[in-house]
Structures are given as structure tokens and as C-alpha cells.
């Protein structure tokens, strides 16, 4: 029960914080940055589909441990690298302006950290420790929301705010996950 509750809470917090970020960017920086963030999220989520590549599905269904966790994490690294290459090429060839291209790339890299964490969560799921994954999602997304809002408020620069959530997400990955 504890695993289900924490994982559900973590997932809810993740989606709530993402929604709230989209709402608050208008108040903190205006409609132009809101549009850039919305574009970045829309494009980034397309690339997240490529990075996911079903690795977690295979990982959690491997009940006989045919492959080690490191192999799944390695596969995730390869799908992320492929995604980043495809995303960079697509973004650089797009007709967007420089600020939009940079924001798309920063957001894409930010969600690639989440994609890697998802493989870590797969390892935890097999060990019945989704409570750790749920706590991670809560910490990562609350920290990202708070840091994004503070940085955007003080700098009025969407790209610096996106760098800040990337750094926050990497810190949670390395220090907690």
C-alpha cells in the first residue's frame, strides 16, 4: 500500500507542478515566455516518446532477471543519446528563433534526465520500492517548480530558468535516485 500511495502521490505532484509551472510563467514573465515554454514542452514531450522506447516495460516484466539493471540503464542511455541527437538535428533545422531553439533543447535535455530516472524507478519497482520513486518525483518536481519560479522572477530569462530546472533535476538524480 505504501508503494502505491507514494508512487501515486509522486505522479500527481509531477503533473501538478508541470501544470502550475505553465500557469505561473505568465504571471512571472509574460505571455511571450509562456509561449516559449509551451512550445518547449510540446516539442520536448515528442522526444520523450523516443527516449522511453519501452525500456521500462521490459525491465519491470523481466521477473527472471535475464538482464541486469545496468543493462537496462545502459539501454536507456543509448535511447537518450539517440533522442538528443535527433532532437538537436530537428531543432536546429526548424524555423524557430534562437531563443525558442535553445529553450526546446534545454527542456528536452531536462526531460531526458527524467527519462533516465524512469529506468532507475523500474529497478526500484522490481524491488517493491516505488515509495523511493514517488518521493523522488515529489522532490524533483517541487524543487524544479520553486527554482524555475525564483530564477524566472529574478532574471526574467526563460533559458536561465530552464537551465536551473535541469540542474535541480540532475542534483536529485545524483544525490537521491
mmCIF file of C-alpha atoms in Angstrom:
data_model
loop_
_atom_site.group_PDB
_atom_site.id
_atom_site.type_symbol
_atom_site.label_atom_id
_atom_site.label_comp_id
_atom_site.label_asym_id
_atom_site.label_seq_id
_atom_site.Cartn_x
_atom_site.Cartn_y
_atom_site.Cartn_z
ATOM 1 C CA UNK A 1 0.000 0.000 0.000
ATOM 2 C CA UNK A 2 2.839 2.365 0.866
ATOM 3 C CA UNK A 3 4.365 1.861 -2.595
ATOM 4 C CA UNK A 4 1.090 2.561 -4.359
ATOM 5 C CA UNK A 5 0.407 5.680 -2.306
ATOM 6 C CA UNK A 6 3.884 7.173 -2.737
ATOM 7 C CA UNK A 7 4.005 6.412 -6.453
ATOM 8 C CA UNK A 8 0.544 7.910 -6.935
ATOM 9 C CA UNK A 9 1.421 10.989 -4.892
ATOM 10 C CA UNK A 10 4.691 11.397 -6.820
ATOM 11 C CA UNK A 11 2.918 11.143 -10.161
ATOM 12 C CA UNK A 12 0.231 13.621 -9.066
ATOM 13 C CA UNK A 13 2.837 16.080 -7.766
ATOM 14 C CA UNK A 14 4.788 15.773 -11.024
ATOM 15 C CA UNK A 15 1.787 16.616 -13.201
ATOM 16 C CA UNK A 16 0.540 19.327 -10.834
ATOM 17 C CA UNK A 17 3.936 21.044 -10.748
ATOM 18 C CA UNK A 18 4.216 20.903 -14.541
ATOM 19 C CA UNK A 19 0.763 22.439 -14.867
ATOM 20 C CA UNK A 20 1.499 25.091 -12.248
ATOM 21 C CA UNK A 21 4.757 25.990 -13.982
ATOM 22 C CA UNK A 22 2.816 26.614 -17.190
ATOM 23 C CA UNK A 23 0.352 28.830 -15.321
ATOM 24 C CA UNK A 24 2.905 30.781 -13.282
ATOM 25 C CA UNK A 25 5.200 31.605 -16.187
ATOM 26 C CA UNK A 26 2.551 34.023 -17.463
ATOM 27 C CA UNK A 27 2.421 35.839 -14.127
ATOM 28 C CA UNK A 28 6.189 35.869 -13.645
ATOM 29 C CA UNK A 29 7.394 36.728 -17.116
ATOM 30 C CA UNK A 30 4.535 37.259 -19.535
ATOM 31 C CA UNK A 31 2.845 35.652 -22.479
ATOM 32 C CA UNK A 32 5.931 35.531 -24.703
ATOM 33 C CA UNK A 33 7.833 33.314 -22.263
ATOM 34 C CA UNK A 34 4.683 31.309 -21.668
ATOM 35 C CA UNK A 35 4.522 30.579 -25.380
ATOM 36 C CA UNK A 36 8.192 29.616 -25.468
ATOM 37 C CA UNK A 37 7.740 27.275 -22.502
ATOM 38 C CA UNK A 38 4.618 25.765 -24.033
ATOM 39 C CA UNK A 39 6.434 25.197 -27.327
ATOM 40 C CA UNK A 40 9.401 23.668 -25.497
ATOM 41 C CA UNK A 41 7.195 21.304 -23.514
ATOM 42 C CA UNK A 42 5.238 20.273 -26.615
ATOM 43 C CA UNK A 43 8.365 19.562 -28.641
ATOM 44 C CA UNK A 44 10.227 18.017 -25.723
ATOM 45 C CA UNK A 45 7.445 15.565 -24.983
ATOM 46 C CA UNK A 46 7.618 14.249 -28.543
ATOM 47 C CA UNK A 47 11.280 13.424 -27.957
ATOM 48 C CA UNK A 48 10.449 11.842 -24.601
ATOM 49 C CA UNK A 49 8.446 9.237 -26.512
ATOM 50 C CA UNK A 50 11.585 8.259 -28.430
ATOM 51 C CA UNK A 51 13.707 8.166 -25.272
ATOM 52 C CA UNK A 52 11.203 5.954 -23.446
ATOM 53 C CA UNK A 53 11.367 3.307 -26.170
ATOM 54 C CA UNK A 54 9.607 0.798 -23.919
ATOM 55 C CA UNK A 55 12.705 0.048 -21.839
ATOM 56 C CA UNK A 56 10.849 0.237 -18.526
ATOM 57 C CA UNK A 57 8.132 -2.115 -19.754
ATOM 58 C CA UNK A 58 10.694 -4.802 -20.499
ATOM 59 C CA UNK A 59 12.628 -4.002 -17.362
ATOM 60 C CA UNK A 60 9.771 -4.465 -14.903
ATOM 61 C CA UNK A 61 8.468 -7.559 -16.695
ATOM 62 C CA UNK A 62 11.891 -9.261 -16.532
ATOM 63 C CA UNK A 63 10.937 -11.217 -13.420
ATOM 64 C CA UNK A 64 13.633 -13.847 -14.016
ATOM 65 C CA UNK A 65 16.329 -11.155 -14.140
ATOM 66 C CA UNK A 66 17.504 -12.218 -17.576
ATOM 67 C CA UNK A 67 19.218 -8.827 -17.821
ATOM 68 C CA UNK A 68 20.840 -6.849 -15.012
ATOM 69 C CA UNK A 69 19.724 -3.372 -14.010
ATOM 70 C CA UNK A 70 22.916 -1.965 -15.512
ATOM 71 C CA UNK A 71 21.952 -3.321 -18.919
ATOM 72 C CA UNK A 72 18.580 -1.578 -18.770
ATOM 73 C CA UNK A 73 20.223 1.631 -17.606
ATOM 74 C CA UNK A 74 22.755 1.292 -20.435
ATOM 75 C CA UNK A 75 19.952 0.800 -22.957
ATOM 76 C CA UNK A 76 18.284 3.891 -21.549
ATOM 77 C CA UNK A 77 21.492 5.893 -22.026
ATOM 78 C CA UNK A 78 21.626 4.813 -25.682
ATOM 79 C CA UNK A 79 17.992 5.738 -26.315
ATOM 80 C CA UNK A 80 18.572 9.099 -24.637
ATOM 81 C CA UNK A 81 21.687 9.778 -26.714
ATOM 82 C CA UNK A 82 19.816 8.871 -29.887
ATOM 83 C CA UNK A 83 16.943 11.104 -28.841
ATOM 84 C CA UNK A 84 19.231 14.043 -28.102
ATOM 85 C CA UNK A 85 20.929 13.693 -31.494
ATOM 86 C CA UNK A 86 17.582 13.516 -33.306
ATOM 87 C CA UNK A 87 16.198 16.359 -31.189
ATOM 88 C CA UNK A 88 19.214 18.577 -31.839
ATOM 89 C CA UNK A 89 19.086 17.975 -35.581
ATOM 90 C CA UNK A 90 15.334 18.594 -35.725
ATOM 91 C CA UNK A 91 15.563 21.712 -33.578
ATOM 92 C CA UNK A 92 18.492 23.215 -35.474
ATOM 93 C CA UNK A 93 16.742 22.617 -38.798
ATOM 94 C CA UNK A 94 13.457 24.085 -37.565
ATOM 95 C CA UNK A 95 12.344 27.591 -38.454
ATOM 96 C CA UNK A 96 12.203 28.723 -34.835
ATOM 97 C CA UNK A 97 14.156 31.695 -33.497
ATOM 98 C CA UNK A 98 17.307 31.267 -31.424
ATOM 99 C CA UNK A 99 15.620 31.691 -28.029
ATOM 100 C CA UNK A 100 12.989 29.121 -28.994
ATOM 101 C CA UNK A 101 15.559 26.625 -30.275
ATOM 102 C CA UNK A 102 17.675 26.983 -27.149
ATOM 103 C CA UNK A 103 14.621 26.606 -24.912
ATOM 104 C CA UNK A 104 13.463 23.491 -26.762
ATOM 105 C CA UNK A 105 16.905 21.912 -26.424
ATOM 106 C CA UNK A 106 17.180 22.802 -22.736
ATOM 107 C CA UNK A 107 13.745 21.404 -21.951
ATOM 108 C CA UNK A 108 14.474 18.279 -23.988
ATOM 109 C CA UNK A 109 17.654 17.636 -22.001
ATOM 110 C CA UNK A 110 15.758 18.317 -18.773
ATOM 111 C CA UNK A 111 13.197 15.619 -19.553
ATOM 112 C CA UNK A 112 15.947 13.230 -20.637
ATOM 113 C CA UNK A 113 17.079 13.306 -17.009
ATOM 114 C CA UNK A 114 13.548 12.275 -16.075
ATOM 115 C CA UNK A 115 13.679 9.548 -18.726
ATOM 116 C CA UNK A 116 16.836 8.136 -17.176
ATOM 117 C CA UNK A 117 15.289 8.360 -13.708
ATOM 118 C CA UNK A 118 12.369 6.340 -15.037
ATOM 119 C CA UNK A 119 14.764 3.439 -15.663
ATOM 120 C CA UNK A 120 16.002 3.838 -12.090
ATOM 121 C CA UNK A 121 12.360 3.718 -10.992
ATOM 122 C CA UNK A 122 11.994 0.472 -12.966
ATOM 123 C CA UNK A 123 14.764 -1.061 -10.871
ATOM 124 C CA UNK A 124 13.029 0.164 -7.747
ATOM 125 C CA UNK A 125 9.685 -1.207 -8.921
ATOM 126 C CA UNK A 126 11.149 -4.691 -9.262
ATOM 127 C CA UNK A 127 12.317 -4.397 -5.636
ATOM 128 C CA UNK A 128 8.901 -3.154 -4.464
ATOM 129 C CA UNK A 129 10.363 0.268 -3.600
ATOM 130 C CA UNK A 130 8.132 2.624 -5.543
ATOM 131 C CA UNK A 131 7.987 4.708 -2.391
ATOM 132 C CA UNK A 132 11.523 5.874 -3.235
ATOM 133 C CA UNK A 133 10.432 6.683 -6.792
ATOM 134 C CA UNK A 134 7.403 8.609 -5.532
ATOM 135 C CA UNK A 135 9.495 10.632 -3.105
ATOM 136 C CA UNK A 136 11.988 11.326 -5.894
ATOM 137 C CA UNK A 137 9.230 12.598 -8.189
ATOM 138 C CA UNK A 138 7.927 14.859 -5.408
ATOM 139 C CA UNK A 139 11.347 16.284 -4.569
ATOM 140 C CA UNK A 140 12.395 16.694 -8.222
ATOM 141 C CA UNK A 141 9.229 18.449 -9.331
ATOM 142 C CA UNK A 142 8.697 20.660 -6.295
ATOM 143 C CA UNK A 143 12.349 21.739 -6.447
ATOM 144 C CA UNK A 144 12.092 22.351 -10.200
ATOM 145 C CA UNK A 145 8.931 24.416 -9.785
ATOM 146 C CA UNK A 146 10.343 26.535 -6.967
ATOM 147 C CA UNK A 147 13.697 27.087 -8.636
ATOM 148 C CA UNK A 148 12.099 27.806 -12.011
ATOM 149 C CA UNK A 149 9.801 30.419 -10.484
ATOM 150 C CA UNK A 150 12.534 32.085 -8.433
ATOM 151 C CA UNK A 151 15.010 32.228 -11.295
ATOM 152 C CA UNK A 152 12.391 33.433 -13.767
ATOM 153 C CA UNK A 153 11.149 36.085 -11.333
ATOM 154 C CA UNK A 154 14.620 37.489 -10.689
ATOM 155 C CA UNK A 155 16.141 37.125 -14.166
ATOM 156 C CA UNK A 156 13.105 37.345 -16.477
ATOM 157 C CA UNK A 157 15.073 34.949 -18.686
ATOM 158 C CA UNK A 158 13.319 31.711 -19.667
ATOM 159 C CA UNK A 159 16.529 29.980 -20.757
ATOM 160 C CA UNK A 160 18.237 30.551 -17.423
ATOM 161 C CA UNK A 161 15.117 29.246 -15.675
ATOM 162 C CA UNK A 162 15.236 26.115 -17.865
ATOM 163 C CA UNK A 163 18.914 25.601 -17.038
ATOM 164 C CA UNK A 164 18.001 25.866 -13.351
ATOM 165 C CA UNK A 165 15.421 23.059 -13.548
ATOM 166 C CA UNK A 166 17.897 20.910 -15.470
ATOM 167 C CA UNK A 167 20.465 21.411 -12.693
ATOM 168 C CA UNK A 168 17.860 20.713 -9.994
ATOM 169 C CA UNK A 169 16.795 17.522 -11.752
ATOM 170 C CA UNK A 170 20.409 16.363 -12.136
ATOM 171 C CA UNK A 171 21.017 17.004 -8.441
ATOM 172 C CA UNK A 172 18.044 14.849 -7.459
ATOM 173 C CA UNK A 173 19.222 12.135 -9.865
ATOM 174 C CA UNK A 174 22.765 12.060 -8.483
ATOM 175 C CA UNK A 175 22.055 12.760 -4.820
ATOM 176 C CA UNK A 176 18.846 10.795 -4.295
ATOM 177 C CA UNK A 177 17.970 8.448 -7.149
#
